[in-house]
XYZ file of C-alpha atoms in Angstrom:
715
model
C 15.730 -3.119 -29.379
C 19.468 -2.931 -30.126
C 21.714 -4.682 -32.574
C 24.221 -6.167 -30.191
C 27.920 -6.936 -29.771
C 30.032 -9.138 -27.575
C 32.078 -9.179 -24.407
C 34.197 -11.838 -22.731
C 31.684 -12.859 -20.029
C 28.893 -14.868 -21.614
C 28.414 -17.632 -19.056
C 24.965 -16.346 -18.087
C 23.888 -15.277 -21.546
C 20.482 -16.403 -22.763
C 20.662 -17.327 -26.455
C 17.870 -18.611 -28.639
C 19.424 -21.967 -29.658
C 17.261 -22.132 -32.768
C 19.443 -19.439 -34.261
C 22.923 -20.335 -33.093
C 23.161 -24.036 -32.453
C 22.907 -25.671 -29.075
C 24.360 -24.724 -25.710
C 26.067 -21.523 -24.690
C 28.090 -20.015 -27.539
C 31.781 -19.482 -27.249
C 33.391 -16.085 -27.010
C 33.201 -14.296 -30.327
C 30.103 -16.116 -31.589
C 28.504 -14.288 -34.501
C 25.114 -14.724 -36.159
C 25.058 -16.031 -39.724
C 25.831 -13.798 -42.672
C 22.969 -11.641 -43.922
C 21.429 -11.641 -40.471
C 21.558 -9.554 -37.355
C 21.437 -10.491 -33.682
C 18.938 -8.434 -31.715
C 17.695 -8.289 -28.145
C 14.574 -6.560 -26.829
C 13.849 -4.844 -23.513
C 10.697 -3.501 -21.897
C 10.894 -0.235 -19.983
C 8.101 1.780 -18.381
C 7.964 5.512 -17.746
C 6.011 6.642 -14.708
C 4.436 9.994 -13.916
C 3.931 11.550 -10.498
C 1.134 14.171 -10.672
C 2.248 15.705 -7.362
C 4.932 17.832 -8.974
C 7.309 19.357 -6.452
C 10.745 20.883 -6.019
C 11.347 18.759 -2.938
C 12.656 15.265 -3.603
C 10.371 12.378 -2.768
C 10.485 8.672 -3.371
C 8.300 5.951 -4.780
C 8.543 2.289 -3.907
C 6.479 -0.346 -5.624
C 6.696 -3.826 -7.017
C 5.914 -4.284 -10.702
C 4.827 -7.595 -12.187
C 4.516 -7.998 -15.964
C 2.838 -10.901 -17.738
C 2.255 -11.552 -21.427
C 5.636 -10.559 -22.822
C 6.181 -14.132 -23.997
C 3.685 -13.480 -26.799
C 6.002 -11.081 -28.647
C 7.635 -12.347 -31.860
C 9.689 -10.847 -34.686
C 10.507 -11.755 -38.272
C 12.204 -10.361 -41.324
C 10.114 -8.177 -43.605
C 8.937 -8.732 -46.263
C 7.748 -11.630 -44.100
C 9.647 -14.872 -44.338
C 7.497 -17.459 -42.526
C 10.460 -19.553 -41.473
C 12.003 -16.616 -39.636
C 9.005 -15.911 -37.355
C 10.364 -16.558 -33.878
C 9.347 -15.634 -30.345
C 11.580 -13.078 -28.676
C 11.760 -15.284 -25.611
C 10.633 -12.817 -22.958
C 9.682 -14.400 -19.637
C 5.980 -15.209 -19.323
C 5.935 -13.492 -15.952
C 8.548 -11.387 -14.191
C 8.671 -8.863 -11.371
C 11.014 -6.202 -10.091
C 11.299 -3.430 -7.540
C 10.723 -0.008 -9.087
C 12.075 3.295 -7.843
C 13.266 2.510 -4.342
C 14.904 5.568 -2.826
C 16.915 4.058 -0.004
C 20.108 5.384 -1.545
C 18.910 8.958 -1.350
C 18.176 10.171 -4.856
C 17.663 7.274 -7.230
C 14.549 8.889 -8.639
C 15.065 12.279 -7.084
C 14.600 14.316 -10.212
C 11.525 12.432 -11.222
C 9.970 13.116 -7.862
C 11.056 16.752 -7.946
C 9.675 17.575 -11.332
C 6.647 15.299 -11.469
C 7.795 13.055 -14.302
C 9.320 9.778 -13.159
C 11.476 8.888 -16.142
C 12.761 5.473 -17.058
C 15.574 5.813 -14.547
C 12.924 4.986 -11.927
C 13.640 1.443 -13.110
C 17.392 1.942 -13.104
C 18.373 1.584 -9.463
C 16.931 -0.147 -6.436
C 18.245 0.984 -3.104
C 21.540 1.916 -4.720
C 22.026 -1.463 -6.408
C 23.028 -1.269 -10.065
C 20.659 -3.261 -12.230
C 21.897 -6.442 -13.846
C 20.032 -8.609 -16.318
C 18.445 -11.562 -14.600
C 15.305 -13.101 -13.226
C 16.669 -14.600 -10.039
C 16.630 -13.287 -6.464
C 17.821 -9.810 -5.607
C 16.324 -6.368 -5.939
C 19.020 -5.371 -8.410
C 17.748 -7.748 -11.077
C 16.183 -6.455 -14.286
C 14.030 -9.248 -15.727
C 12.237 -7.627 -18.684
C 14.601 -8.658 -21.473
C 14.363 -11.114 -24.329
C 16.674 -13.798 -25.550
C 19.122 -12.825 -28.253
C 17.784 -13.873 -31.634
C 18.909 -13.479 -35.230
C 16.764 -12.070 -37.984
C 17.463 -11.755 -41.714
C 19.116 -8.467 -42.589
C 20.003 -8.771 -46.237
C 19.040 -10.298 -49.595
C 15.907 -8.209 -49.974
C 14.942 -8.156 -46.292
C 14.886 -4.437 -45.523
C 12.843 -4.322 -42.360
C 11.451 -6.495 -39.611
C 7.943 -7.253 -38.399
C 6.629 -7.397 -34.861
C 3.564 -9.412 -33.916
C 2.461 -7.198 -31.065
C 0.412 -8.558 -28.188
C -1.193 -7.713 -24.868
C 0.686 -7.392 -21.603
C -0.602 -6.885 -18.082
C 1.238 -4.790 -15.507
C 0.328 -5.245 -11.850
C 1.622 -2.683 -9.366
C 1.947 -3.456 -5.659
C 2.845 -1.339 -2.692
C 5.315 -2.875 -0.281
C 4.724 -2.561 3.428
C 8.141 -3.936 4.311
C 11.308 -2.280 3.059
C 13.108 -4.034 0.203
C 16.205 -6.102 0.792
C 18.617 -7.758 -1.575
C 17.224 -11.152 -0.667
C 13.837 -10.452 -2.271
C 13.009 -12.632 -5.254
C 11.735 -10.781 -8.325
C 9.731 -13.822 -9.368
C 7.891 -14.122 -6.057
C 6.126 -11.074 -4.686
C 7.392 -9.997 -1.268
C 5.293 -10.716 1.787
C 2.759 -8.016 2.545
C 2.597 -6.729 -1.029
C -0.799 -5.202 -1.758
C -1.951 -4.901 -5.358
C -3.003 -1.340 -6.032
C -3.428 -1.262 -9.793
C -3.670 -3.387 -12.932
C -2.729 -1.884 -16.290
C -3.461 -3.600 -19.607
C -1.616 -2.532 -22.752
C -2.060 -3.954 -26.243
C 0.831 -3.413 -28.640
C -0.416 -3.471 -32.246
C 1.536 -5.409 -34.884
C 4.096 -3.596 -37.022
C 5.299 -4.891 -40.373
C 7.824 -2.260 -41.460
C 10.100 -1.653 -38.491
C 13.684 -0.661 -39.231
C 16.227 -3.327 -38.371
C 18.398 -2.298 -35.386
C 21.916 -1.282 -36.287
C 25.192 -1.753 -34.483
C 25.546 0.217 -31.308
C 27.947 3.130 -31.332
C 29.583 1.955 -28.143
C 31.592 -1.234 -27.574
C 29.423 -2.552 -24.735
C 25.837 -1.697 -23.990
C 25.230 -0.598 -20.438
C 28.576 -0.975 -18.729
C 29.537 1.765 -16.314
C 28.584 5.436 -16.252
C 29.193 5.922 -19.959
C 29.292 9.428 -21.354
C 29.119 10.415 -24.971
C 32.439 12.236 -24.972
C 34.322 9.162 -23.754
C 32.869 6.612 -26.192
C 34.815 4.992 -28.957
C 33.311 3.329 -31.957
C 33.654 -0.455 -32.288
C 36.026 -1.826 -34.890
C 33.571 -4.415 -36.199
C 31.862 -3.746 -39.500
C 28.373 -4.912 -40.390
C 29.620 -8.441 -41.150
C 31.067 -8.885 -37.673
C 27.899 -8.543 -35.637
C 28.228 -10.246 -32.303
C 26.133 -10.574 -29.163
C 25.866 -8.212 -26.243
C 26.963 -8.169 -22.658
C 24.642 -9.947 -20.250
C 24.765 -7.020 -17.826
C 22.619 -3.978 -18.435
C 23.306 -1.074 -16.108
C 20.932 1.861 -16.161
C 22.852 4.551 -14.314
C 21.301 7.869 -13.512
C 23.371 9.509 -16.224
C 21.076 8.030 -18.863
C 18.337 10.485 -18.024
C 20.644 13.465 -17.870
C 19.599 14.814 -14.507
C 23.177 15.522 -13.526
C 25.694 17.481 -15.542
C 23.503 20.087 -17.200
C 23.395 20.510 -20.942
C 27.004 19.736 -21.719
C 26.398 16.776 -23.952
C 27.453 14.187 -21.365
C 24.397 11.982 -21.518
C 24.961 8.285 -21.030
C 23.539 6.177 -23.835
C 23.499 3.012 -21.795
C 19.796 2.467 -22.350
C 19.059 3.805 -25.817
C 21.618 4.323 -28.551
C 20.307 7.059 -30.809
C 23.360 7.491 -32.990
C 24.667 4.143 -34.145
C 27.716 3.495 -36.308
C 27.944 3.951 -40.039
C 28.610 0.656 -41.791
C 30.850 0.155 -44.828
C 28.095 1.419 -47.102
C 27.710 4.608 -45.043
C 24.375 3.580 -43.557
C 23.739 4.639 -39.972
C 21.113 3.023 -37.777
C 20.914 2.013 -34.160
C 18.273 1.057 -31.624
C 14.614 0.708 -32.508
C 12.243 2.085 -29.856
C 8.471 1.688 -30.199
C 6.146 3.128 -27.563
C 2.576 2.941 -26.405
C 1.466 6.331 -25.090
C -1.716 7.621 -23.483
C -4.599 7.847 -25.923
C -6.271 11.207 -26.470
C -9.288 10.000 -24.484
C -6.932 9.395 -21.534
C -4.563 12.265 -22.294
C -5.074 13.607 -18.777
C -2.761 11.295 -16.814
C -4.714 11.999 -13.612
C -7.354 9.625 -14.988
C -4.944 6.752 -14.374
C -5.730 6.936 -10.642
C -8.092 3.969 -10.895
C -7.600 0.353 -9.783
C -7.875 -1.013 -13.319
C -6.555 0.815 -16.390
C -8.021 -0.650 -19.615
C -6.135 -1.206 -22.803
C -8.079 1.686 -24.382
C -6.130 4.102 -22.193
C -3.127 3.597 -24.456
C -2.514 4.114 -28.137
C 0.431 3.603 -30.408
C 2.744 6.565 -30.891
C 1.934 8.383 -34.171
C 5.201 7.098 -35.648
C 4.735 3.551 -34.315
C 5.587 0.845 -36.791
C 7.475 3.009 -39.259
C 9.972 5.278 -37.504
C 13.023 3.910 -35.717
C 12.345 6.080 -32.659
C 8.613 6.322 -31.969
C 8.269 7.579 -28.408
C 7.888 10.650 -26.204
C 10.288 9.687 -23.408
C 11.464 12.491 -21.169
C 13.857 13.269 -18.384
C 12.846 14.147 -14.871
C 12.585 17.845 -15.770
C 10.373 16.881 -18.747
C 13.018 17.700 -21.350
C 12.923 15.092 -24.127
C 15.413 12.264 -23.899
C 17.903 12.013 -26.751
C 15.801 9.149 -28.110
C 12.630 11.243 -28.198
C 11.162 11.328 -31.676
C 10.318 15.028 -31.362
C 6.559 14.695 -31.770
C 4.757 16.730 -29.117
C 1.198 17.542 -28.205
C -0.416 20.785 -27.068
C -2.394 21.948 -24.061
C -3.802 25.059 -25.699
C -5.188 24.932 -29.207
C -3.340 27.148 -31.649
C -0.209 27.602 -29.526
C 3.141 27.084 -31.223
C 5.211 25.067 -28.779
C 8.828 24.161 -29.305
C 9.326 21.358 -31.811
C 13.088 20.961 -31.455
C 14.120 17.492 -30.369
C 16.610 17.173 -27.547
C 20.026 18.061 -28.912
C 22.274 20.264 -26.746
C 24.720 20.603 -29.634
C 22.118 22.116 -31.953
C 22.112 25.883 -32.438
C 18.302 25.858 -32.444
C 18.037 23.938 -29.202
C 17.190 25.793 -26.014
C 17.488 24.040 -22.633
C 14.260 25.594 -21.362
C 11.986 24.377 -24.105
C 9.413 22.471 -22.100
C 6.631 20.979 -24.158
C 3.555 20.157 -22.079
C 3.098 16.704 -20.605
C 0.485 15.417 -23.012
C 0.573 12.630 -25.597
C 2.210 13.275 -28.932
C -0.105 15.053 -31.379
C -2.725 15.873 -28.705
C -4.534 18.958 -30.110
C -5.250 20.818 -26.840
C -8.210 21.604 -24.564
C -10.314 24.694 -23.894
C -11.141 24.238 -20.197
C -7.744 25.350 -18.859
C -7.995 22.497 -16.340
C -4.266 21.838 -16.453
C -1.512 23.171 -14.221
C 1.534 25.274 -14.943
C 4.669 23.423 -13.963
C 6.858 24.880 -11.252
C 9.222 27.447 -12.733
C 10.591 26.140 -15.996
C 9.181 22.638 -15.648
C 6.578 21.343 -18.047
C 2.887 22.215 -17.802
C 0.542 19.273 -17.569
C -1.849 17.138 -15.523
C -0.545 18.088 -12.082
C -2.589 18.182 -8.858
C -1.126 21.378 -7.368
C 0.869 19.770 -4.581
C 1.515 22.289 -1.834
C 4.790 24.136 -2.218
C 6.963 23.571 0.842
C 8.267 27.093 0.342
C 11.826 26.517 1.460
C 13.900 27.112 -1.655
C 16.637 29.698 -1.620
C 17.861 31.501 -4.733
C 21.333 32.954 -4.999
C 22.229 36.333 -6.453
C 21.126 36.739 -10.094
C 19.098 33.547 -9.918
C 15.373 33.167 -10.330
C 13.649 30.940 -7.776
C 12.166 27.767 -9.277
C 13.912 28.470 -12.584
C 17.485 27.896 -11.447
C 18.681 25.083 -9.272
C 18.469 26.330 -5.711
C 19.314 24.788 -2.350
C 16.631 23.670 0.052
C 16.877 25.359 3.435
C 15.165 24.678 6.732
C 12.490 27.263 7.605
C 13.443 29.456 10.539
C 12.090 32.434 12.458
C 12.530 34.757 9.470
C 11.583 32.154 6.904
C 8.297 30.756 8.103
C 4.592 31.326 7.641
C 1.827 29.117 9.030
C -0.035 29.267 5.711
C 2.949 28.998 3.412
C 1.868 25.550 2.199
C -1.931 25.574 2.394
C -3.613 28.947 2.208
C -7.162 27.575 1.959
C -9.184 24.691 0.458
C -8.793 26.523 -2.846
C -5.572 24.514 -3.162
C -7.728 21.518 -4.118
C -8.768 23.170 -7.376
C -6.498 20.999 -9.516
C -8.067 17.713 -8.399
C -9.756 15.962 -11.288
C -13.528 15.512 -11.145
C -13.519 13.150 -14.124
C -11.533 10.172 -12.827
C -14.448 7.821 -12.092
C -16.220 8.848 -15.318
C -13.075 8.868 -17.477
C -13.521 12.516 -18.472
C -10.140 14.165 -19.141
C -9.185 17.738 -18.319
C -11.971 18.511 -15.869
C -11.059 19.738 -12.392
C -12.744 21.555 -9.541
C -13.614 25.088 -10.634
C -12.505 27.770 -8.163
C -12.343 30.708 -10.613
C -14.563 32.458 -13.168
C -15.334 29.766 -15.712
C -14.672 29.529 -19.429
C -17.876 28.999 -21.468
C -19.552 25.659 -20.871
C -17.433 24.488 -17.947
C -19.367 21.817 -15.962
C -18.080 23.252 -12.694
C -20.666 26.027 -12.936
C -23.603 23.617 -12.541
C -25.563 24.709 -9.464
C -24.563 25.081 -6.741
C -21.093 25.273 -8.331
C -17.795 23.604 -7.423
C -16.586 26.569 -5.396
C -19.295 26.027 -2.762
C -17.404 22.905 -1.690
C -14.847 25.172 -0.038
C -17.455 26.106 2.569
C -17.090 22.566 3.940
C -13.664 23.579 5.225
C -12.781 26.213 7.767
C -9.591 28.211 7.543
C -8.809 30.256 10.673
C -7.015 33.558 10.510
C -3.585 32.925 11.994
C -1.584 35.814 10.588
C -0.179 38.081 11.897
C -1.306 36.147 14.977
C -3.958 33.560 15.898
C -7.025 35.797 15.629
C -9.868 33.363 14.987
C -11.756 31.371 17.589
C -13.723 28.238 16.582
C -16.353 29.217 14.012
C -15.671 32.875 14.596
C -14.930 35.160 11.685
C -12.728 37.491 13.686
C -9.972 38.793 11.429
C -11.937 38.199 8.225
C -13.268 40.854 5.857
C -16.929 40.931 4.872
C -17.647 40.832 1.148
C -20.876 42.697 1.880
C -19.124 45.985 2.434
C -22.223 48.088 1.873
C -24.167 49.280 4.957
C -27.944 49.143 4.785
C -29.746 51.520 4.765
C -26.756 53.838 4.449
C -25.895 52.565 0.972
C -23.993 55.738 0.150
C -21.248 54.547 2.541
C -18.745 52.238 0.832
C -16.374 50.328 3.114
C -13.794 49.289 0.514
C -10.771 49.690 2.784
C -10.776 46.087 4.002
C -11.262 44.635 0.521
C -8.455 46.787 -0.828
C -6.187 45.530 1.943
C -7.044 41.892 1.174
C -6.493 42.229 -2.573
C -3.514 44.575 -2.527
C -0.988 41.774 -2.105
C -2.396 39.502 -4.818
C -1.274 39.489 -8.429
C -2.717 38.099 -11.647
C -0.460 36.037 -13.916
C -0.115 37.029 -17.547
C 1.438 34.599 -20.064
C 0.632 35.467 -23.647
C 0.145 32.883 -26.355
C 3.003 34.541 -28.228
C 5.331 33.743 -25.290
C 5.069 29.986 -25.845
C 8.730 29.600 -26.834
C 10.194 31.704 -24.034
C 7.916 31.648 -20.985
C 9.856 28.796 -19.388
C 13.145 30.666 -19.601
C 14.458 32.535 -16.555
C 16.088 35.920 -16.623
C 18.957 36.488 -17.372
C 19.005 33.349 -19.557
C 16.338 34.912 -21.729
C 15.907 38.710 -21.737
C 12.319 38.298 -22.966
C 11.384 37.033 -19.507
C 11.866 40.556 -18.112
C 8.361 41.355 -19.415
C 6.077 41.622 -16.360
C 4.185 38.390 -15.940
C 2.412 39.121 -12.650
C 0.203 42.203 -12.546
C -1.285 43.943 -9.496
C -5.069 43.994 -9.251
C -6.929 47.007 -10.621
C -8.917 48.130 -7.549
C -10.760 50.982 -9.229
C -14.392 51.457 -8.201
C -15.273 52.764 -11.656
C -13.616 50.327 -14.096
C -11.763 47.792 -11.974
C -12.413 44.799 -9.732
C -14.421 46.743 -7.134
C -16.907 47.874 -9.781
C -18.383 44.363 -9.687
C -19.382 44.831 -6.028
C -21.385 47.937 -6.854
C -23.096 46.141 -9.749
C -24.128 43.236 -7.540
C -25.554 45.424 -4.802
C -27.334 47.628 -7.353
C -29.152 44.541 -8.638
C -30.485 43.852 -5.143
C -28.159 40.913 -4.528
C -25.763 40.264 -1.657
C -22.935 37.838 -1.160
C -24.183 34.767 0.705
C -20.920 32.796 0.791
C -17.261 33.756 0.831
C -16.766 31.245 -1.982
C -18.498 33.728 -4.289
C -15.147 35.488 -4.543
C -14.414 32.739 -7.098
C -17.139 34.171 -9.347
C -15.480 37.592 -9.312
C -13.034 38.572 -12.046
C -9.796 39.901 -10.558
C -9.082 42.572 -13.142
C -5.321 43.254 -13.395
C -3.863 46.699 -13.873
C -3.769 47.617 -17.542
C -7.186 46.037 -18.100
C -10.663 47.358 -17.328
C -14.045 45.955 -16.390
C -16.169 44.688 -18.087
C -14.032 44.082 -21.203
C -11.658 41.919 -19.146
C -14.410 39.323 -18.890
C -13.759 38.297 -22.504
C -9.968 38.645 -22.207
C -9.482 36.303 -19.235
C -9.279 33.279 -21.549
C -7.935 35.195 -24.533
C -4.552 35.656 -26.144
C -2.913 37.488 -23.237
C -3.691 34.777 -20.658
C -3.734 31.687 -22.873
C -0.815 29.928 -21.171
C -1.907 30.544 -17.574
C -2.788 27.201 -16.000
C -5.506 26.259 -13.546
C -3.294 26.376 -10.455
C -1.929 29.834 -11.243
C -5.334 31.245 -12.195
C -6.854 30.017 -8.932
C -3.996 30.922 -6.600
C -5.266 34.483 -5.852
C -8.717 33.083 -5.118
C -7.281 30.422 -2.810
C -5.399 33.128 -0.915
C -8.379 35.495 -0.706
C -10.967 32.950 0.400
C -9.269 32.450 3.770
C -9.469 36.183 4.444
C -13.137 36.715 3.583
C -16.573 36.125 5.047
C -20.175 37.115 4.368
C -21.432 36.898 7.941
C -19.425 38.853 10.439
C -19.286 37.377 13.918
C -17.208 40.141 15.463
C -18.388 43.725 15.732
C -16.521 46.703 17.168
C -19.266 48.835 18.687
C -18.632 52.495 19.551
C -21.085 53.893 22.041
C -22.023 57.111 23.820
C -24.396 56.621 26.790
C -26.151 59.325 28.793
C -28.258 59.220 31.980
C -31.137 61.713 31.676
C -33.417 63.128 34.341
C -36.647 65.062 34.050
C -37.067 67.947 36.531
C -39.362 67.348 39.461
C -41.420 70.413 38.572
C -41.895 69.205 35.019
C -42.455 65.457 35.251
C -44.027 64.116 32.093
C -46.380 61.244 31.661
C -44.024 59.808 29.027
C -40.605 59.039 30.579
C -38.970 58.861 27.163
C -39.406 62.573 26.531
C -36.373 64.716 27.221
C -36.736 68.484 26.933
C -33.746 70.554 28.058
C -35.789 73.750 27.601
C -38.018 72.572 30.422
C -35.099 71.999 32.772
C -34.414 68.319 31.990
C -30.726 67.519 32.619
C -27.909 65.155 31.583
C -26.669 63.773 34.889
C -24.005 61.273 33.557
C -22.279 60.352 30.352
C -19.837 57.671 29.156
C -18.161 57.131 25.828
C -16.210 54.071 24.737
C -16.078 50.946 22.584
C -16.320 47.175 22.939
C -16.052 44.090 20.744
C -19.196 41.997 20.595
C -18.622 38.502 19.234
C -20.878 35.611 18.315
C -19.157 32.277 18.866
C -19.654 28.550 19.260
C -18.423 27.022 22.493
C -16.779 23.614 21.849
C -17.542 22.753 25.484
C -21.282 23.223 24.958
C -22.942 20.062 26.311
C -25.234 20.018 23.308
C -22.219 19.071 21.219
C -20.954 16.372 23.591
C -21.076 12.808 22.352
C -23.635 10.774 24.275
C -25.474 13.780 25.636
C -29.264 13.450 25.276
C -29.358 17.050 24.160
C -26.590 16.572 21.599
C -27.462 17.931 18.185
C -25.105 15.440 16.549
C -26.372 12.340 18.356
C -29.904 12.572 16.969
C -30.282 15.153 14.192
C -33.871 14.062 13.523
C -34.901 14.980 17.071
C -33.383 18.410 16.551
C -34.751 18.955 13.054
C -36.242 22.275 14.063
C -32.832 23.392 15.273
C -30.845 21.985 12.370
C -29.016 25.264 11.907
C -26.108 26.024 14.195
C -27.493 29.530 14.600
C -29.297 28.444 17.760
C -26.029 27.307 19.302
C -24.173 30.601 18.989
C -23.430 32.573 22.134
C -22.446 36.198 22.547
C -19.593 37.669 24.530
C -18.232 41.163 25.013
C -14.547 41.857 25.414
C -11.913 44.494 24.865
C -14.057 47.202 26.458
C -12.543 50.682 26.456
C -13.769 53.915 28.041
C -12.962 57.198 26.363
C -11.823 59.735 28.968
C -10.491 62.833 27.173
């Protein structure tokens, strides 16, 4: 809500005539003495939980109703000054079209779609208006005057309830679309209700620092202060551009951040007082602090709460850029993901000596105290941690010399023969571990559990979340396509012990599977530096990924011996998720209490579960392929010493070995997809009538056996 100034093009300006006479004012019109002209805007920040380094795009139509209920007045309240702001009762606009290539690129890359998602539409610069054209921005008020002197030290805001309807658009947007009328084929996907509480002590907006609000790609180092003093307040331009510069995604941390949306600095008046825009925000409530809960058709008003500084501070918001760094207007109030962690509290200010460009406070509401389930994700590289869904990494970033992948800006390259892996995006269904299980029940910070659980986690309720992974089959395709349908060829059996020869331990395969995995370590004390890449921050040279301790006496493999000693076996490969992967430098069983302790406090759900997701695809508990080594002999009893029992062989009585063969062969159990019992429509089909085949409900009866890769040993 800025205090506004004038330009020379006011033919389309919308003025509240109750404040300034009738008709369109002439150039240079000023509000009365001891008053200030103000204009209000509504902007919405979006969040994309599918955080990624690869640019994506969002395209939706947003309709807002209820803004016409907002009013302001001087404070202490003067009844005669209570006036509606004059917002439209209903208005719509296209949000975040990406036809120009990168209008919301950074938001899509980093997961947080900042307010510049509303800035462009297919490359068209926004202009104030509520007529046809995708470039129109309709969520603005009339320009009204409020008392600003003679004892009036603040202003009041009535508050009110607005409804936001979001639509997907089947047809691509064109400039001819009318923001007032929804485009043909629009399908409503969500309704969001937000109630703004009243505020009686809001600061009065001051004069903007810059001559015109929102004209061109303005940068702070090219601005000049207006010549008007506080008695020469005049109205604003009718055009409001929101260029990409406002969110700071281009240009680094060099101070060149356009202030075309929010003026945080203002201009000192003749009395030395400095004030500028007033920004009041509704943020997610603590009960809805996990933004993944918003994936419902109807979001109630209880999902939002006023910012802790709402109604008193000039800037009460937690707006961020695409990389989750606070916008210059951010009030510097941040929440936590882990209780007791000291996160950065420095507001965005590249010129400040205490500011560090890699301070990334987690994506949670301001003042949120933290959770103890660790059901949140680490952001990619130096991007903010938060309510992400572990979108698959495309794996095609390239880092230059002395750069750290995912921490420095890196080019995207096309995978080639030396830069390709069939499982580089999805290693196993363990990737789904960051999906919320509390959306329909409105339970925040609860996801699928594919790792050893912290105390009390609901994912341990029998049979346990991890068993869901058995509903998916991941073939072994590296280093080549080994697996056949429903065959475990290429997989390693968790039940490495041989019965009855329990003194034989076959740990070689398990060692091979675990050797390439590492366990992340991010200490609670690293909270101010763990998002900084080397060489930007020398502290990041501390090892943060540790190899697995594969000791049979005090490491990960010790847990296998303990399970078998108790008479148990592994029944499902998903039971790897119940096993603690003890990193080197730690020992079993003390690591069991350290996994959620100080040394691993800042390790998110996706990073904790990544080794388990990788391992699950390599493991089994029921081998289908067996390499059998054999030695076969043909025996003959002598004619003079034939025995009644043909199984008796006695070389001392002249019995002889007449032939011998040594060799090996692979014996494999498999399911044949061409089996007629699986064919649709077949009377014998198991799937056509399960009740008729109740006795054969298990697929065990459908397995066949084949022998291949036979070899004869001929020394």
